[in-house]
């Protein structure tokens, strides 16, 4: 009668060695459950770093199924993984702002926009002009926002008054670019007229091309004439008397800018009013509104592209 061979069993000494085997070494005599319970994995040792183990069940032939196959990870490498977390994590642990927070803040805030000055139809001209003057002198730019023809007329009067203040204080004059908001942004509703205002050196503009605007002038026709004059000469002056022609002029300039920007052209608008005499006993004299349009860089009214004969104002004593 034949005898069956007995299976070879691991000795107690070999069992203890398998339980305390160093990392990166697997013992074929060790039990799968005991090796997982006793020996920490590379993921646990690295404390949140990427795991260096293969997926469960992906072992090679001869290895027990369900046990992650180890790759060579030394104790020194694991210690370096525990100590080094990168500058971002270290800075966050010290209480500073991380790189991702700085990038998010930079994306959220964006470039600094000019201060917005809302003008209503009943706005006080003196206070609005003083605020525009302080903003332009302090920040170099301002955005005057208005909604409606009456508010646009008040905004123009405030700019005209601020011009006198800037000339008196620092010898500069405001230039603006009108923009009609098609959508709501920056807290302004659609249909709002925004006048992006900057400043240049004050002087007397000597522009030969002049257009007279009346209350019956059409905005589309004026805009087409402005585009033609700017392409031909680089400058033009719009002259008018009263509220309605001034509002029509600003609307025509805004429409002309929308057409010219597509062709990489743009204009800066300077307010240059003059006092004229009227042959009437009850009037005597009146103020004529003059909009001086000068070719400039796209959306940069301070970068004039056309040479204008300018007689600088005499310096104050």
Coordinates of C-alpha atoms in Angstrom, one line a residue:
X1 CA 0.0 0.0 0.0
X2 CA 1.6 3.3 -1.2
X3 CA 2.1 6.3 1.1
X4 CA 1.2 9.8 0.1
X5 CA 3.9 12.4 0.6
X6 CA 3.1 14.9 3.3
X7 CA 3.0 18.6 2.3
X8 CA 6.0 20.6 3.4
X9 CA 5.2 23.1 6.2
X10 CA 7.1 26.2 7.1
X11 CA 9.0 26.1 10.3
X12 CA 8.1 28.6 13.1
X13 CA 11.4 30.5 12.6
X14 CA 10.6 31.0 8.9
X15 CA 7.1 32.2 9.8
X16 CA 8.5 34.8 12.1
X17 CA 10.9 36.0 9.5
X18 CA 8.1 36.3 6.9
X19 CA 6.0 38.4 9.3
X20 CA 8.9 40.9 9.9
X21 CA 10.3 41.0 6.3
X22 CA 11.6 44.3 5.3
X23 CA 9.7 46.4 2.7
X24 CA 10.2 45.5 -0.9
X25 CA 10.8 41.8 -0.2
X26 CA 8.1 39.1 -0.4
X27 CA 8.3 35.6 1.2
X28 CA 6.6 32.8 -0.6
X29 CA 6.1 31.0 2.8
X30 CA 4.2 34.0 4.3
X31 CA 0.5 34.0 4.5
X32 CA -1.3 36.6 2.4
X33 CA -3.5 37.8 5.3
X34 CA -0.6 38.1 7.7
X35 CA 1.6 40.1 5.3
X36 CA -1.1 42.6 4.6
X37 CA -2.0 43.1 8.2
X38 CA 1.5 43.3 9.5
X39 CA 3.5 45.1 6.7
X40 CA 2.3 48.6 5.7
X41 CA 1.9 49.4 2.0
X42 CA 3.8 52.0 0.1
X43 CA 0.6 54.2 0.0
X44 CA 0.2 54.1 3.8
X45 CA 3.9 54.9 4.3
X46 CA 4.0 57.9 1.8
X47 CA 1.0 59.5 3.6
X48 CA -1.1 60.5 0.7
X49 CA 1.5 60.3 -2.1
X50 CA 0.9 58.2 -5.2
X51 CA 0.8 54.5 -4.6
X52 CA 3.7 52.4 -5.8
X53 CA 1.7 49.1 -5.7
X54 CA 0.0 47.4 -8.5
X55 CA -3.8 46.9 -8.5
X56 CA -5.2 44.0 -6.6
X57 CA -5.3 40.8 -8.6
X58 CA -2.6 42.0 -11.0
X59 CA 0.3 39.8 -9.7
X60 CA 2.5 37.7 -11.8
X61 CA 2.3 33.9 -12.0
X62 CA 3.3 32.3 -8.7
X63 CA 2.2 35.2 -6.5
X64 CA -0.9 34.8 -4.4
X65 CA -4.0 36.5 -5.9
X66 CA -5.3 39.5 -4.0
X67 CA -1.9 40.6 -2.7
X68 CA -0.4 43.8 -4.2
X69 CA 2.9 43.2 -5.9
X70 CA 5.6 45.3 -4.3
X71 CA 8.1 47.3 -6.2
X72 CA 11.5 48.4 -4.9
X73 CA 10.8 51.2 -2.4
X74 CA 13.6 51.7 0.1
X75 CA 13.1 53.1 3.6
X76 CA 15.2 56.2 2.6
X77 CA 12.9 57.0 -0.3
X78 CA 9.8 56.6 1.9
X79 CA 11.3 58.9 4.5
X80 CA 12.0 61.5 1.8
X81 CA 8.4 61.2 0.6
X82 CA 7.2 61.9 4.2
X83 CA 9.4 64.9 4.7
X84 CA 9.1 66.7 1.3
X85 CA 5.6 67.9 0.2
X86 CA 6.6 70.6 -2.2
X87 CA 6.7 74.4 -1.7
X88 CA 2.9 74.8 -2.1
X89 CA 2.0 72.4 0.7
X90 CA 4.8 73.7 3.0
X91 CA 3.7 77.3 2.4
X92 CA 0.1 76.4 3.2
X93 CA 1.1 74.6 6.4
X94 CA 3.0 77.8 7.5
X95 CA -0.1 79.9 7.0
X96 CA 0.8 81.5 3.7
X97 CA -1.2 81.5 0.5
X98 CA -0.4 78.7 -2.0
X99 CA 0.4 79.1 -5.6
X100 CA -3.1 77.9 -6.7
X101 CA -4.7 80.5 -4.4
X102 CA -2.6 83.3 -5.9
X103 CA -3.4 82.2 -9.5
X104 CA -7.1 82.0 -8.6
X105 CA -7.0 85.5 -7.1
X106 CA -5.2 86.8 -10.2
X107 CA -7.8 85.3 -12.5
X108 CA -10.7 86.6 -10.4
X109 CA -9.6 90.1 -10.0
X110 CA -7.9 90.6 -13.4
X111 CA -6.3 93.9 -14.4
X112 CA -7.3 97.0 -12.4
X113 CA -10.3 98.8 -14.1
X114 CA -10.8 102.5 -13.9
X115 CA -13.2 104.0 -11.3
X116 CA -16.8 104.1 -12.4
X117 CA -18.7 107.5 -12.0
X118 CA -22.4 107.2 -12.5
X119 CA -24.1 110.4 -13.8
X120 CA -27.9 110.8 -13.6
X121 CA -30.1 113.3 -15.4
X122 CA -30.3 115.4 -12.2
X123 CA -26.6 115.2 -11.3
X124 CA -24.9 118.3 -9.9
X125 CA -22.4 119.4 -12.4
X126 CA -19.9 120.9 -10.0
X127 CA -19.6 117.8 -7.7
X128 CA -19.4 115.4 -10.7
X129 CA -16.7 117.5 -12.3
X130 CA -14.7 117.7 -9.1
X131 CA -14.9 113.9 -8.7
X132 CA -13.9 113.3 -12.3
X133 CA -10.9 115.6 -11.9
X134 CA -9.7 114.0 -8.7
X135 CA -10.0 110.5 -10.2
X136 CA -8.1 111.4 -13.4
X137 CA -5.4 113.2 -11.5
X138 CA -5.0 110.3 -9.0
X139 CA -5.5 107.2 -11.1
X140 CA -4.9 108.6 -14.6
X141 CA -8.3 107.3 -15.9
X142 CA -12.0 107.3 -15.1
X143 CA -15.2 105.8 -16.6
X144 CA -18.2 108.1 -16.7
X145 CA -21.4 106.1 -17.1
X146 CA -24.8 107.4 -18.0
X147 CA -28.1 106.1 -19.2
X148 CA -30.4 108.2 -21.4
X149 CA -30.0 111.4 -23.4
X150 CA -30.5 113.7 -20.4
X151 CA -27.9 111.9 -18.4
X152 CA -25.5 111.9 -21.4
X153 CA -25.9 115.7 -21.6
X154 CA -25.1 116.0 -17.9
X155 CA -22.0 113.8 -18.3
X156 CA -20.8 115.9 -21.2
X157 CA -21.3 119.1 -19.1
X158 CA -19.4 117.5 -16.2
X159 CA -16.5 116.6 -18.5
X160 CA -16.5 120.1 -19.9
X161 CA -16.3 121.5 -16.4
X162 CA -13.6 119.0 -15.3
X163 CA -11.5 120.1 -18.3
X164 CA -11.3 123.6 -16.9
X165 CA -10.2 122.3 -13.5
X166 CA -7.5 120.0 -15.1
X167 CA -6.2 122.9 -17.2
X168 CA -6.0 125.1 -14.1
X169 CA -4.4 122.5 -11.8
X170 CA -1.9 120.6 -13.9
X171 CA -2.1 121.8 -17.5
X172 CA -3.8 118.7 -18.9
X173 CA -7.1 118.1 -20.8
X174 CA -9.4 115.1 -20.7
X175 CA -9.8 112.8 -23.8
X176 CA -12.5 110.2 -23.9
X177 CA -13.8 107.2 -26.0
X178 CA -17.6 106.5 -25.9
X179 CA -18.7 102.9 -25.6
X180 CA -22.3 101.6 -25.7
X181 CA -22.8 98.6 -23.5
X182 CA -24.5 95.8 -25.4
X183 CA -24.6 93.5 -22.4
X184 CA -24.6 94.0 -18.6
X185 CA -21.0 94.0 -17.1
X186 CA -19.1 95.8 -14.4
X187 CA -22.3 96.5 -12.7
X188 CA -23.7 98.5 -15.7
X189 CA -26.9 97.5 -17.5
X190 CA -27.2 97.1 -21.2
X191 CA -27.7 100.3 -23.1
X192 CA -25.5 102.4 -20.8
X193 CA -23.1 104.8 -22.5
X194 CA -19.7 104.7 -20.9
X195 CA -17.1 107.4 -21.5
X196 CA -13.6 106.0 -20.9
X197 CA -11.7 109.2 -19.9
X198 CA -7.9 109.8 -19.9
X199 CA -5.8 112.9 -20.1
X200 CA -3.2 114.5 -22.4
X201 CA -1.2 117.7 -22.4
X202 CA -3.4 120.7 -22.9
X203 CA -3.1 122.8 -26.0
X204 CA -5.0 124.5 -28.8
X205 CA -5.8 122.0 -31.6
X206 CA -5.5 123.4 -35.1
X207 CA -7.6 121.0 -37.2
X208 CA -8.8 122.2 -40.6
X209 CA -11.5 119.6 -41.2
X210 CA -14.7 120.8 -39.5
X211 CA -18.3 119.3 -39.5
X212 CA -21.3 121.3 -38.3
X213 CA -23.9 119.2 -36.4
X214 CA -27.5 120.3 -35.9
X215 CA -30.5 118.7 -34.1
X216 CA -31.8 117.3 -37.4
X217 CA -28.6 115.5 -38.3
X218 CA -28.7 111.7 -38.7
X219 CA -26.4 109.6 -36.5
X220 CA -25.6 107.1 -39.3
X221 CA -24.6 109.8 -41.8
X222 CA -22.4 111.6 -39.3
X223 CA -20.7 108.3 -38.4
X224 CA -20.0 107.5 -42.0
X225 CA -18.5 111.0 -42.6
X226 CA -16.3 110.6 -39.5
X227 CA -14.9 107.3 -40.7
X228 CA -14.1 108.9 -44.1
X229 CA -12.4 111.9 -42.6
X230 CA -10.3 109.9 -40.2
X231 CA -9.1 107.6 -43.0
X232 CA -8.3 110.6 -45.2
X233 CA -6.8 113.1 -42.7
X234 CA -6.6 111.5 -39.3
X235 CA -8.5 114.2 -37.5
X236 CA -11.9 116.0 -37.7
X237 CA -13.8 118.5 -35.5
X238 CA -17.5 118.3 -34.7
X239 CA -19.1 121.7 -33.9
X240 CA -22.6 122.2 -32.4
X241 CA -24.7 124.4 -30.2
X242 CA -27.0 123.1 -27.5
X243 CA -28.0 119.9 -25.9
X244 CA -29.5 117.8 -28.8
X245 CA -26.6 118.3 -31.3
X246 CA -24.1 117.4 -28.6
X247 CA -25.9 114.2 -27.8
X248 CA -26.1 113.3 -31.5
X249 CA -22.4 114.0 -31.9
X250 CA -21.4 111.6 -29.1
X251 CA -23.7 108.9 -30.4
X252 CA -22.2 109.3 -33.9
X253 CA -18.7 109.1 -32.5
X254 CA -19.6 105.8 -30.7
X255 CA -21.0 104.3 -33.9
X256 CA -18.0 105.4 -35.9
X257 CA -15.7 103.8 -33.4
X258 CA -17.4 100.5 -33.7
X259 CA -16.9 100.6 -37.4
X260 CA -13.2 101.7 -37.2
X261 CA -12.1 99.3 -34.6
X262 CA -12.8 96.4 -37.0
X263 CA -10.1 98.0 -39.3
X264 CA -7.7 98.6 -36.4
X265 CA -8.5 102.4 -36.3
X266 CA -9.6 104.4 -33.4
X267 CA -10.1 108.0 -32.2
X268 CA -9.6 110.0 -29.1
X269 CA -12.1 112.7 -28.4
X270 CA -11.0 116.0 -26.8
X271 CA -13.5 118.6 -25.6
X272 CA -12.5 122.1 -26.8
X273 CA -15.4 124.5 -26.3
X274 CA -15.1 128.1 -27.4
X275 CA -17.2 131.2 -26.7
X276 CA -18.8 132.8 -29.8
X277 CA -20.7 136.1 -30.2
X278 CA -24.3 136.1 -31.4
X279 CA -25.9 139.1 -33.1
X280 CA -28.7 139.4 -30.7
X281 CA -29.4 141.8 -27.9
X282 CA -30.9 139.2 -25.5
X283 CA -28.2 136.5 -26.0
X284 CA -24.9 138.4 -26.5
X285 CA -22.6 135.3 -26.5
X286 CA -23.0 131.5 -26.3
X287 CA -20.7 128.5 -25.9
X288 CA -20.1 126.3 -28.9
X289 CA -19.3 122.7 -28.3
X290 CA -16.3 121.3 -30.2
X291 CA -15.4 117.6 -30.3
X292 CA -11.8 117.2 -31.6
X293 CA -11.4 113.7 -33.0
X294 CA -7.8 112.5 -33.3
X295 CA -6.6 109.1 -34.6
X296 CA -5.0 107.1 -31.9
X297 CA -4.1 103.5 -30.9
X298 CA -7.0 101.1 -30.6
X299 CA -8.6 101.6 -27.2
X300 CA -5.7 103.8 -26.2
X301 CA -6.6 107.5 -26.4
X302 CA -3.3 108.7 -25.0
X303 CA -1.4 107.1 -28.0
X304 CA -2.0 109.6 -30.8
X305 CA -1.1 108.4 -34.3
X306 CA -1.6 111.7 -36.1
X307 CA 0.5 114.8 -35.9
X308 CA -1.6 117.8 -34.9
X309 CA -0.4 121.4 -34.9
X310 CA -0.9 122.2 -31.3
X311 CA -0.1 125.5 -29.7
X312 CA 0.6 124.7 -26.0
X313 CA -1.0 126.9 -23.4
X314 CA 1.3 129.5 -21.8
X315 CA 2.6 128.3 -18.5
X316 CA 1.2 130.0 -15.4
X317 CA 3.5 132.4 -13.6

